[in-house]
mmCIF file of C-alpha atoms and ligand atoms in Angstrom:
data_model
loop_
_atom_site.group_PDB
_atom_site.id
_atom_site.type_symbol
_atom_site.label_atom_id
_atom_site.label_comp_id
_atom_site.label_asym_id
_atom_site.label_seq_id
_atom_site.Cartn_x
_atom_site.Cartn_y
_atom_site.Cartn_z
ATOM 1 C CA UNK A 1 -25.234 2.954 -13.822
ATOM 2 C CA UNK A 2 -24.117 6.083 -15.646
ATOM 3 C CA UNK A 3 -21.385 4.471 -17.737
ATOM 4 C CA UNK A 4 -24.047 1.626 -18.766
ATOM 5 C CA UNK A 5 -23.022 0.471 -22.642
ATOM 6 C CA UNK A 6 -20.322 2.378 -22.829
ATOM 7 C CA UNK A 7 -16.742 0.976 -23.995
ATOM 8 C CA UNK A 8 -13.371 0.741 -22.178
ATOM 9 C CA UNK A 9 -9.503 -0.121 -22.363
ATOM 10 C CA UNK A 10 -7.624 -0.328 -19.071
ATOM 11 C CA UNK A 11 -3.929 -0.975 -19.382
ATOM 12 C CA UNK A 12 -1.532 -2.370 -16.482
ATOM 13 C CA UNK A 13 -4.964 -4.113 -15.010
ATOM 14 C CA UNK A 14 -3.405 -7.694 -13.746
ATOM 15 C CA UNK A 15 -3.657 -5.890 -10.480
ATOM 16 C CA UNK A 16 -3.865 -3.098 -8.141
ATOM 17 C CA UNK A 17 -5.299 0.309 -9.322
ATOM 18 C CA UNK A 18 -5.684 -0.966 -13.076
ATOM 19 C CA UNK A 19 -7.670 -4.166 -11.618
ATOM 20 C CA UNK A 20 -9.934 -1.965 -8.982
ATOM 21 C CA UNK A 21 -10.704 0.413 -12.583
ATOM 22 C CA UNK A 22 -11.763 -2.664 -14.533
ATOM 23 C CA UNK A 23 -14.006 -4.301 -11.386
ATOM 24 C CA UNK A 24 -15.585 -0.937 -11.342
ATOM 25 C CA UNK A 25 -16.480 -0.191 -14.835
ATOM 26 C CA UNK A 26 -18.021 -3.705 -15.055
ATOM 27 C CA UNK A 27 -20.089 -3.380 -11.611
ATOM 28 C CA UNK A 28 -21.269 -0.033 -13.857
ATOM 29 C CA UNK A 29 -22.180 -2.012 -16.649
ATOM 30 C CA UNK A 30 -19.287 -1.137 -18.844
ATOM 31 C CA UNK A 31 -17.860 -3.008 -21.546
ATOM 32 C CA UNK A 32 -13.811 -3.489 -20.767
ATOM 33 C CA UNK A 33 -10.738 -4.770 -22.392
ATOM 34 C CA UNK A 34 -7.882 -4.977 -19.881
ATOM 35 C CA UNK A 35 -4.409 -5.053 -20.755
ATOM 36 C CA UNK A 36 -1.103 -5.856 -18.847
ATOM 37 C CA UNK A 37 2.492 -6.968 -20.341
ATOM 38 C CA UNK A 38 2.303 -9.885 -17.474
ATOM 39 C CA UNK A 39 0.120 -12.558 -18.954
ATOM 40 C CA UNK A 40 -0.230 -14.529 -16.127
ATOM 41 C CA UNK A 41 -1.503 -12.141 -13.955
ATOM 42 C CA UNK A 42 -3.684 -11.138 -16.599
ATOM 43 C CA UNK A 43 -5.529 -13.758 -16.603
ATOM 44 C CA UNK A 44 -5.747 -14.758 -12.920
ATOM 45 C CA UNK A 45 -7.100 -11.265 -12.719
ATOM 46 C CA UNK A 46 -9.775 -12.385 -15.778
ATOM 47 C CA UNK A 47 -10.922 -15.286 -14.041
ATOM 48 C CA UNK A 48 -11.564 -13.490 -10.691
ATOM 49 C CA UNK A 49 -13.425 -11.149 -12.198
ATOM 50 C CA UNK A 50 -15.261 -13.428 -14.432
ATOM 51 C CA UNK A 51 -18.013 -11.739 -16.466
ATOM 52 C CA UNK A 52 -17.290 -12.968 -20.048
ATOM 53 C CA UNK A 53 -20.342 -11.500 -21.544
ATOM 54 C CA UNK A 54 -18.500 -8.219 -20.883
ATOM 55 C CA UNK A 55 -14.682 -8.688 -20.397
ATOM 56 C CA UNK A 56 -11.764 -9.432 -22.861
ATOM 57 C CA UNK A 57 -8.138 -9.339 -22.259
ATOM 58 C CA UNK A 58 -5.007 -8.329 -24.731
ATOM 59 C CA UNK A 59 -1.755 -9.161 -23.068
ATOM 60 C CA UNK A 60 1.025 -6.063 -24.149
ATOM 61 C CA UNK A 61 3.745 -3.626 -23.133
ATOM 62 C CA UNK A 62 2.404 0.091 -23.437
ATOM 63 C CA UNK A 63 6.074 1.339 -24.486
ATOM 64 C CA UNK A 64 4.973 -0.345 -28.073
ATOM 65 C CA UNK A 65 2.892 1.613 -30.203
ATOM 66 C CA UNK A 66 1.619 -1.232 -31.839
ATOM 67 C CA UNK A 67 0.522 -2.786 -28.574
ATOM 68 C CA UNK A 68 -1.717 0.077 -27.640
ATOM 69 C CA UNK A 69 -3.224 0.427 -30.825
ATOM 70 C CA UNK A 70 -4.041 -3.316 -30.970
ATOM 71 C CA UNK A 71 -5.634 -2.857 -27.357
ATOM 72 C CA UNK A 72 -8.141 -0.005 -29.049
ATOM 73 C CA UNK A 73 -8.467 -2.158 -32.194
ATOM 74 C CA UNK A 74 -9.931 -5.442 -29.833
ATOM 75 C CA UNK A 75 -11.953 -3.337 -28.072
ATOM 76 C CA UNK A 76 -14.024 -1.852 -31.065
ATOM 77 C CA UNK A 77 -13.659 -5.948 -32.668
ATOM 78 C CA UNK A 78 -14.920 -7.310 -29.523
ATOM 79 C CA UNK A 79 -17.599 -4.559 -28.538
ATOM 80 C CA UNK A 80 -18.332 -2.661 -31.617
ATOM 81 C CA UNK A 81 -16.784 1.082 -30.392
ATOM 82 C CA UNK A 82 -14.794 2.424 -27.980
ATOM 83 C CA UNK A 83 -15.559 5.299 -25.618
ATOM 84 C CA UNK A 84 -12.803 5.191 -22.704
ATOM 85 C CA UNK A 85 -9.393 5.046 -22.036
ATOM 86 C CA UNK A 86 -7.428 4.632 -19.064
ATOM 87 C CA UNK A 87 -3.658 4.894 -19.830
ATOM 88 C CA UNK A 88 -2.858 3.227 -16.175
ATOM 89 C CA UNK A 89 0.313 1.056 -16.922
ATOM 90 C CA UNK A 90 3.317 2.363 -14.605
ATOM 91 C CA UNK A 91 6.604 1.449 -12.989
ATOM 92 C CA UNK A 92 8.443 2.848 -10.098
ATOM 93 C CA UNK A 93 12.314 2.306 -8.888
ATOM 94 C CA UNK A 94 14.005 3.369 -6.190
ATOM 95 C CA UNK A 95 17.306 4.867 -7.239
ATOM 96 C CA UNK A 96 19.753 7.552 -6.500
ATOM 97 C CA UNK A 97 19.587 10.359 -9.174
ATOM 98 C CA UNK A 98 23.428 10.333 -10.204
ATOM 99 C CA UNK A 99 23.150 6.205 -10.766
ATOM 100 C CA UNK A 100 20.130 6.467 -13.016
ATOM 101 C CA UNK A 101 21.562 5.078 -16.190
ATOM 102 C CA UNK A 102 20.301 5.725 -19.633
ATOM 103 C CA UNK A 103 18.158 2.681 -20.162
ATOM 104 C CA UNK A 104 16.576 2.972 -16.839
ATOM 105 C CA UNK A 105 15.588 6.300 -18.170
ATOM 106 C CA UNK A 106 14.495 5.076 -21.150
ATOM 107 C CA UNK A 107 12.443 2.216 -19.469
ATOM 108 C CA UNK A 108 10.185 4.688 -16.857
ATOM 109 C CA UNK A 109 9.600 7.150 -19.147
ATOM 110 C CA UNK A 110 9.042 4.483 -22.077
ATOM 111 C CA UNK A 111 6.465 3.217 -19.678
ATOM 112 C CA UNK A 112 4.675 5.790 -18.179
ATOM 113 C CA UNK A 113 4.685 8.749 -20.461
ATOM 114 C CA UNK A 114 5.664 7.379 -23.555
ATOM 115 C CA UNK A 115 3.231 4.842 -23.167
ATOM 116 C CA UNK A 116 0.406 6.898 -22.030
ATOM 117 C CA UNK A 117 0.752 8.999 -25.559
ATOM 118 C CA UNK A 118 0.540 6.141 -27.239
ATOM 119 C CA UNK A 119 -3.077 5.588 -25.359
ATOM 120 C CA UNK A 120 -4.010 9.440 -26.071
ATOM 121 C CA UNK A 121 -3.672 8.727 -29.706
ATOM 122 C CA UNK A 122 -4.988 5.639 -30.123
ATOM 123 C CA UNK A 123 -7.961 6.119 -28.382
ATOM 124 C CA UNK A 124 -8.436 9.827 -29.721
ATOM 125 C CA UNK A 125 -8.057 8.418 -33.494
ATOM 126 C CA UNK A 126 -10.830 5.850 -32.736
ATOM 127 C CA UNK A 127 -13.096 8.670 -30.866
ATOM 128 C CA UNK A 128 -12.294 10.990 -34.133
ATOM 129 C CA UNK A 129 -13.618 7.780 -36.633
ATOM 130 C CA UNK A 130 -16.356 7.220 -34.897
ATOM 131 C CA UNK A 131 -17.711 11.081 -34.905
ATOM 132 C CA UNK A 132 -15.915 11.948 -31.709
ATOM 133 C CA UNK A 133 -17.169 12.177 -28.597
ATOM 134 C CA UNK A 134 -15.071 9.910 -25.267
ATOM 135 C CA UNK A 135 -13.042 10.022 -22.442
ATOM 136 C CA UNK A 136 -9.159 9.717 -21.739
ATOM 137 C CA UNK A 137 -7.453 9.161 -18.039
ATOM 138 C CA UNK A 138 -4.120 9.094 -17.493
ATOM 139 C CA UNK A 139 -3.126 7.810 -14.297
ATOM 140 C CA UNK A 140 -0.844 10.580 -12.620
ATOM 141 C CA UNK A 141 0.528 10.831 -9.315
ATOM 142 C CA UNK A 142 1.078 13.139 -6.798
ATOM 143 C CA UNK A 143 4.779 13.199 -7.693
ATOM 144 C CA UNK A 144 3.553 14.757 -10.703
ATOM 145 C CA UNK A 145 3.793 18.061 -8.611
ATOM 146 C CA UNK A 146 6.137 16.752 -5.575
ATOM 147 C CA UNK A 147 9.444 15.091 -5.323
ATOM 148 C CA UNK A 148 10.779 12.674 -3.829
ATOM 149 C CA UNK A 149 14.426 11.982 -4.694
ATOM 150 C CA UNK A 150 15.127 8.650 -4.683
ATOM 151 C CA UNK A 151 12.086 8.339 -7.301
ATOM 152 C CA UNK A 152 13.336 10.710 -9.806
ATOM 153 C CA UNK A 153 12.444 9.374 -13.421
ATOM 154 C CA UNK A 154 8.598 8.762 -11.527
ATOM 155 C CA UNK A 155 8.483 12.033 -10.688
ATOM 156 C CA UNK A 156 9.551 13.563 -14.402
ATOM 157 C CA UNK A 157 7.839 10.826 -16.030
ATOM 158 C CA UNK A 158 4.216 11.998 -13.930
ATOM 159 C CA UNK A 159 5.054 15.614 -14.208
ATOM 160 C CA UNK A 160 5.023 14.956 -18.001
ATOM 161 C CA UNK A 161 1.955 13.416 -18.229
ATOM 162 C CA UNK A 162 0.367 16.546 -16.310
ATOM 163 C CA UNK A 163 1.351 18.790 -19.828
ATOM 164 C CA UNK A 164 0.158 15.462 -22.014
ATOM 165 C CA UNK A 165 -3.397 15.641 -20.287
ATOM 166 C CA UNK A 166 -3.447 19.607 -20.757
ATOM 167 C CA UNK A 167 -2.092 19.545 -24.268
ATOM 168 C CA UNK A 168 -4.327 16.667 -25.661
ATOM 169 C CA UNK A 169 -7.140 18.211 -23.322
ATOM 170 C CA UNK A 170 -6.880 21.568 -26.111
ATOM 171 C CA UNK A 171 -6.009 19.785 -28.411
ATOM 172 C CA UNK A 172 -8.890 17.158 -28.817
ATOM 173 C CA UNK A 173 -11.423 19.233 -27.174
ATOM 174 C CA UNK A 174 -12.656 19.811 -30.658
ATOM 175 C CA UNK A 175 -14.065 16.763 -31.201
ATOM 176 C CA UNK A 176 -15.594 16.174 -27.942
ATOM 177 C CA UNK A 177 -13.317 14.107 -26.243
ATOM 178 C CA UNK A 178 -12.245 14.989 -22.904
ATOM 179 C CA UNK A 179 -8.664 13.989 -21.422
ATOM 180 C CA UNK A 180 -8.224 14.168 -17.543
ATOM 181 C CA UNK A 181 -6.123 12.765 -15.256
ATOM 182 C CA UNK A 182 -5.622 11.132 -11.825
ATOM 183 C CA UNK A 183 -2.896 11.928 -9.298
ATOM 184 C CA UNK A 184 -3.006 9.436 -6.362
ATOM 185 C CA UNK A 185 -1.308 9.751 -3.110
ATOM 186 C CA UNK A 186 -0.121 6.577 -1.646
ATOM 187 C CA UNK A 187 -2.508 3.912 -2.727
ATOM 188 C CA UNK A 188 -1.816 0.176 -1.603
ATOM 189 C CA UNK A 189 -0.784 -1.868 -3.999
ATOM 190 C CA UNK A 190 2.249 -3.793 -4.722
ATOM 191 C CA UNK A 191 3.823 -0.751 -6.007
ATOM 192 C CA UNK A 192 3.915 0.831 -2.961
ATOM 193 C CA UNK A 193 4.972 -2.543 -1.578
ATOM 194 C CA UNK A 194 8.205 -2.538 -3.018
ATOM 195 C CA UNK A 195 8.948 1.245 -3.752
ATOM 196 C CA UNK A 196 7.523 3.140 -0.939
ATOM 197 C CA UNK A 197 6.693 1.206 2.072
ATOM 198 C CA UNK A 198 10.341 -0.885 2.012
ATOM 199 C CA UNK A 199 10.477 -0.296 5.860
ATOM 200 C CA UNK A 200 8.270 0.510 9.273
ATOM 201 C CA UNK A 201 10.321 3.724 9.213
ATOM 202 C CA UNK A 202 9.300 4.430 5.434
ATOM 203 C CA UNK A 203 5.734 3.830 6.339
ATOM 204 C CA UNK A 204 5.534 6.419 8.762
ATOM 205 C CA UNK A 205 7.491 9.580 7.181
ATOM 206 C CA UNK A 206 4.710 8.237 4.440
ATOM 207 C CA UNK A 207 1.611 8.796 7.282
ATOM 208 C CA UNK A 208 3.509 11.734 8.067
ATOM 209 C CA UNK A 209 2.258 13.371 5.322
ATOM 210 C CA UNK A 210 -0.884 11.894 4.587
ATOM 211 C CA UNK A 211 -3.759 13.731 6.999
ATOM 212 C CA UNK A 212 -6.702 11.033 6.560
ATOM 213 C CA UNK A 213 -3.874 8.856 8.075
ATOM 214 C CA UNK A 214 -3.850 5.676 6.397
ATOM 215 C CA UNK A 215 -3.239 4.701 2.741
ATOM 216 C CA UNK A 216 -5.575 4.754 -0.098
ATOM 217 C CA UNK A 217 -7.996 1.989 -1.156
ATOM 218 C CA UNK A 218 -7.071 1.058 -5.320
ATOM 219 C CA UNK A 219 -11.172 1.080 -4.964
ATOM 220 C CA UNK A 220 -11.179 5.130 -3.749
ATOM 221 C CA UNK A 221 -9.098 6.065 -7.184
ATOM 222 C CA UNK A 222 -11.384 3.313 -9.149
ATOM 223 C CA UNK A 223 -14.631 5.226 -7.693
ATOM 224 C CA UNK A 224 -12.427 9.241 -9.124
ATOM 225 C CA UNK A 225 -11.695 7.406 -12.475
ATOM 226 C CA UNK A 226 -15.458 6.343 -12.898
ATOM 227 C CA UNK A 227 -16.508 9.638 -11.772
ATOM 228 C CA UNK A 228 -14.462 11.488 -14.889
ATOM 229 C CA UNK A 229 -15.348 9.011 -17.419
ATOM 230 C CA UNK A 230 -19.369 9.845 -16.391
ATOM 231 C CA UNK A 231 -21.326 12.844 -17.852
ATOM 232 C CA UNK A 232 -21.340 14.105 -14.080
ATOM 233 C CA UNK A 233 -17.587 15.280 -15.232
ATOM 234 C CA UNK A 234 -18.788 16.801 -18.381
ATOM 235 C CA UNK A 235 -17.466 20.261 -18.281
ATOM 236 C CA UNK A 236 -14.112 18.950 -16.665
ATOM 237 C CA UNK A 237 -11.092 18.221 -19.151
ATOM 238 C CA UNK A 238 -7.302 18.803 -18.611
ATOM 239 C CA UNK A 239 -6.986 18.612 -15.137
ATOM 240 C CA UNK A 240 -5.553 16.052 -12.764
ATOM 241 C CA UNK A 241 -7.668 15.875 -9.778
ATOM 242 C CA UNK A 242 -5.906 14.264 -6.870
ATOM 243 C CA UNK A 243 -7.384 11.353 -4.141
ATOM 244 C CA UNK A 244 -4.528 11.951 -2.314
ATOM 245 C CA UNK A 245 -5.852 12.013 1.556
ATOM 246 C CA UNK A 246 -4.816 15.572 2.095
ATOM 247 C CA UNK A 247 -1.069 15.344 1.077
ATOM 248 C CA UNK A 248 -0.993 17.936 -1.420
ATOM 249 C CA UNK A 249 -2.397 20.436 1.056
ATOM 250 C CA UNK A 250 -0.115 19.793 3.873
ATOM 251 C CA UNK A 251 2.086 22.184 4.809
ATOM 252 C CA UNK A 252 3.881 20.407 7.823
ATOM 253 C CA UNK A 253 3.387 16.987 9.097
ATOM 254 C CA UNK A 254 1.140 15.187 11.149
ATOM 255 C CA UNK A 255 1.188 12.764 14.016
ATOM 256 C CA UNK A 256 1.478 8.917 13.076
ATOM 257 C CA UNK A 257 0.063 5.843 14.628
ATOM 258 C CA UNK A 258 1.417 2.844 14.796
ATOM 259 C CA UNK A 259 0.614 0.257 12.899
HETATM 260 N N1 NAD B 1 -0.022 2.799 -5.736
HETATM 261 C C1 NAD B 1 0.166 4.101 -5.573
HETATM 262 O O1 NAD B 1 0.353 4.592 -4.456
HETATM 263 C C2 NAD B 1 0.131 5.025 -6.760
HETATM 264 C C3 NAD B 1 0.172 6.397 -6.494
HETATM 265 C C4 NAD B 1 0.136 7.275 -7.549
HETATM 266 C C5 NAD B 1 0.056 6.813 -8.839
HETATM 267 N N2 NAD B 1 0.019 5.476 -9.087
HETATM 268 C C6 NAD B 1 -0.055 5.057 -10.466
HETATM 269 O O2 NAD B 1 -1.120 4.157 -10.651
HETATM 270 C C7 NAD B 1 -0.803 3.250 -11.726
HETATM 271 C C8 NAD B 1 -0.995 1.823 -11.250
HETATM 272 O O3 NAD B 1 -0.168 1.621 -10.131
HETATM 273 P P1 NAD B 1 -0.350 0.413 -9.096
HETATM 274 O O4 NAD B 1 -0.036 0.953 -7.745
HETATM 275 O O5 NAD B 1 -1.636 -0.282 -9.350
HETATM 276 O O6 NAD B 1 0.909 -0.478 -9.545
HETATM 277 P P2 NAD B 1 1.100 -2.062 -9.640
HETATM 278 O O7 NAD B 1 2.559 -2.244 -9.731
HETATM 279 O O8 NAD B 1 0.350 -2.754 -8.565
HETATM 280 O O9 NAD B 1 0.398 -2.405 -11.032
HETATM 281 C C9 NAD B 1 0.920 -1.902 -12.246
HETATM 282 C C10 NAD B 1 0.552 -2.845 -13.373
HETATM 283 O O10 NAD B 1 1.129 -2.307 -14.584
HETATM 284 C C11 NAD B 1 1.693 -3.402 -15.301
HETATM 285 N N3 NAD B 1 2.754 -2.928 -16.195
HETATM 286 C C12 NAD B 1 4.025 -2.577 -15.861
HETATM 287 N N4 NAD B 1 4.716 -2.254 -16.959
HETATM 288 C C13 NAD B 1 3.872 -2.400 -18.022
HETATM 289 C C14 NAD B 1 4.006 -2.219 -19.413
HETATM 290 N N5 NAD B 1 5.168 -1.840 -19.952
HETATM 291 N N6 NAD B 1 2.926 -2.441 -20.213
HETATM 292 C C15 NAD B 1 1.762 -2.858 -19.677
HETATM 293 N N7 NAD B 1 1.571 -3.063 -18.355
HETATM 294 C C16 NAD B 1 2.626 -2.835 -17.533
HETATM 295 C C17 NAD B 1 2.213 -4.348 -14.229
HETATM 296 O O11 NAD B 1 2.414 -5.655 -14.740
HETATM 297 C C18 NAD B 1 1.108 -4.258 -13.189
HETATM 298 O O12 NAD B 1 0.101 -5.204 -13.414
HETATM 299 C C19 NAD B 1 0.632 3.571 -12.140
HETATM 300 O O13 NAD B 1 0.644 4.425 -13.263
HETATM 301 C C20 NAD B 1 1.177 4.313 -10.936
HETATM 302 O O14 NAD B 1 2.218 5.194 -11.274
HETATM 303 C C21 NAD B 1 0.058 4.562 -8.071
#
């Protein structure tokens, strides 16, 4: 129970790894507002979880600044201060690079970078009121560092975030508050559903690269994410660390089973 009392915002947490972050940090006794721009699923994913004394929801789109800062805002209504963040809201689409049009563009990295500044300084200006001290994570990818082409705006819009985590990292380190971030392999969720695994043949040029030779649990990033927010990560800030199954450090491929 390291994180016990403390405060958190989790946005994109109707499901997947969003939802696995929010059932952690209340099995560790932390105090969560999740967020998602589909209501529905927002609160299907509130009633599974349960735990009123300790959960509150705020349904918005991450691209809007004044979404985000409303997010921070229920938090320190609801729970009286606000000590993590966990800018996890992200979309991925398949495309070829020359048919990308401008508002697609606009859309991913409205979403996932965009977005995730919006969380840095939101949460940082509440962390600064309230003395300073906190935690930041901004879910990455491992496409922050690799690419695959048909995922192009995913791949700039997580290789972006890398320089947001280092720059707000300096840049808030002053007053205490750590920014970090997480770069998952392939993790299954829905996302991967539709994006990555869209055939049997995808799935394995996937395993191909992927040593531990099966995809990631959303609960094996959850259990990284409440590792950086704890004290155990004190003297870590602006780096992504990566639960990726060995991708990363693959230089070839390996042999697949099937299914
Ligand atoms: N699943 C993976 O393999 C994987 C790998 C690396 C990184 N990630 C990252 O992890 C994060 C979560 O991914 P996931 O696999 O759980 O995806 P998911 O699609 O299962 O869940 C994403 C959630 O974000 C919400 N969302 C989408 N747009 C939003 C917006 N504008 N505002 C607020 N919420 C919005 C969706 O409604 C959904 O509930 C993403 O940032 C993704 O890039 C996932």
């Amino acid at each position: 129970m390291k994180l016990n009392g403390k405060v958190a915002a989790i946005t994109g947490a109707a499901r997947g790894i969003g939802k696995a972050c929010a059932k952690r940090f209340l099995d560790d006794g932390v105090k969560v507002v999740i967020s998602d721009v589909d209501a529905d699923g927002l609160a299907a994913t509130a009633a599974e979880l349960g735990r009123p004394d300790a959960l509150r929801t705020v349904v918005g789109n991450v691209a809007k600044r004044a979404d985000v800062d409303k997010l921070v805002a229920t938090a320190v209504q609801e729970f009286g201060r606000f000590d993590i963040m966990v800018n996890n809201a992200g979309v991925a689409r398949n495309r070829d690079i020359l048919e990308i049009s401008e508002e697609e563009f606009d859309e991913i990295i409205g979403i996932n970078l965009k977005g995730a500044f919006f969380g840095v300084q939101a949460a940082a200006k509440q962390m600064i009121a309230q003395g300073g001290g906190g935690v930041i994570i901004n879910m990455s990818s491992v496409n922050a560092l690799l690419a695959i082409p048909a995922l192009a705006t995913y791949a700039m819009s997580k290789g972006g975030m890398k320089q947001l985590t280092s720059v707000a990292a300096v840049a808030l380190a002053p007053h205490n508050i750590r920014v970090v971030a997480v770069g998952p392999g392939t993790i299954l969720t829905d996302m991967v559903a539709s994006s990555i695994y869209t055939s049997e043949d995808a799935r394995k040029t996937v395993m191909s690269r992927t040593p531990a030779g099966r995809g990631g649990e959303p609960s094996e990033v959850a259990s990284v994410v409440a590792f950086l927010a704890s004290d155990d990560a004190s003297y870590i800030t602006g780096q992504t660390i990566y639960p990726d199954g060995g991708r990363l450090i693959l230089n070839y491929t390996v042999p697949v089973k099937d299914k």
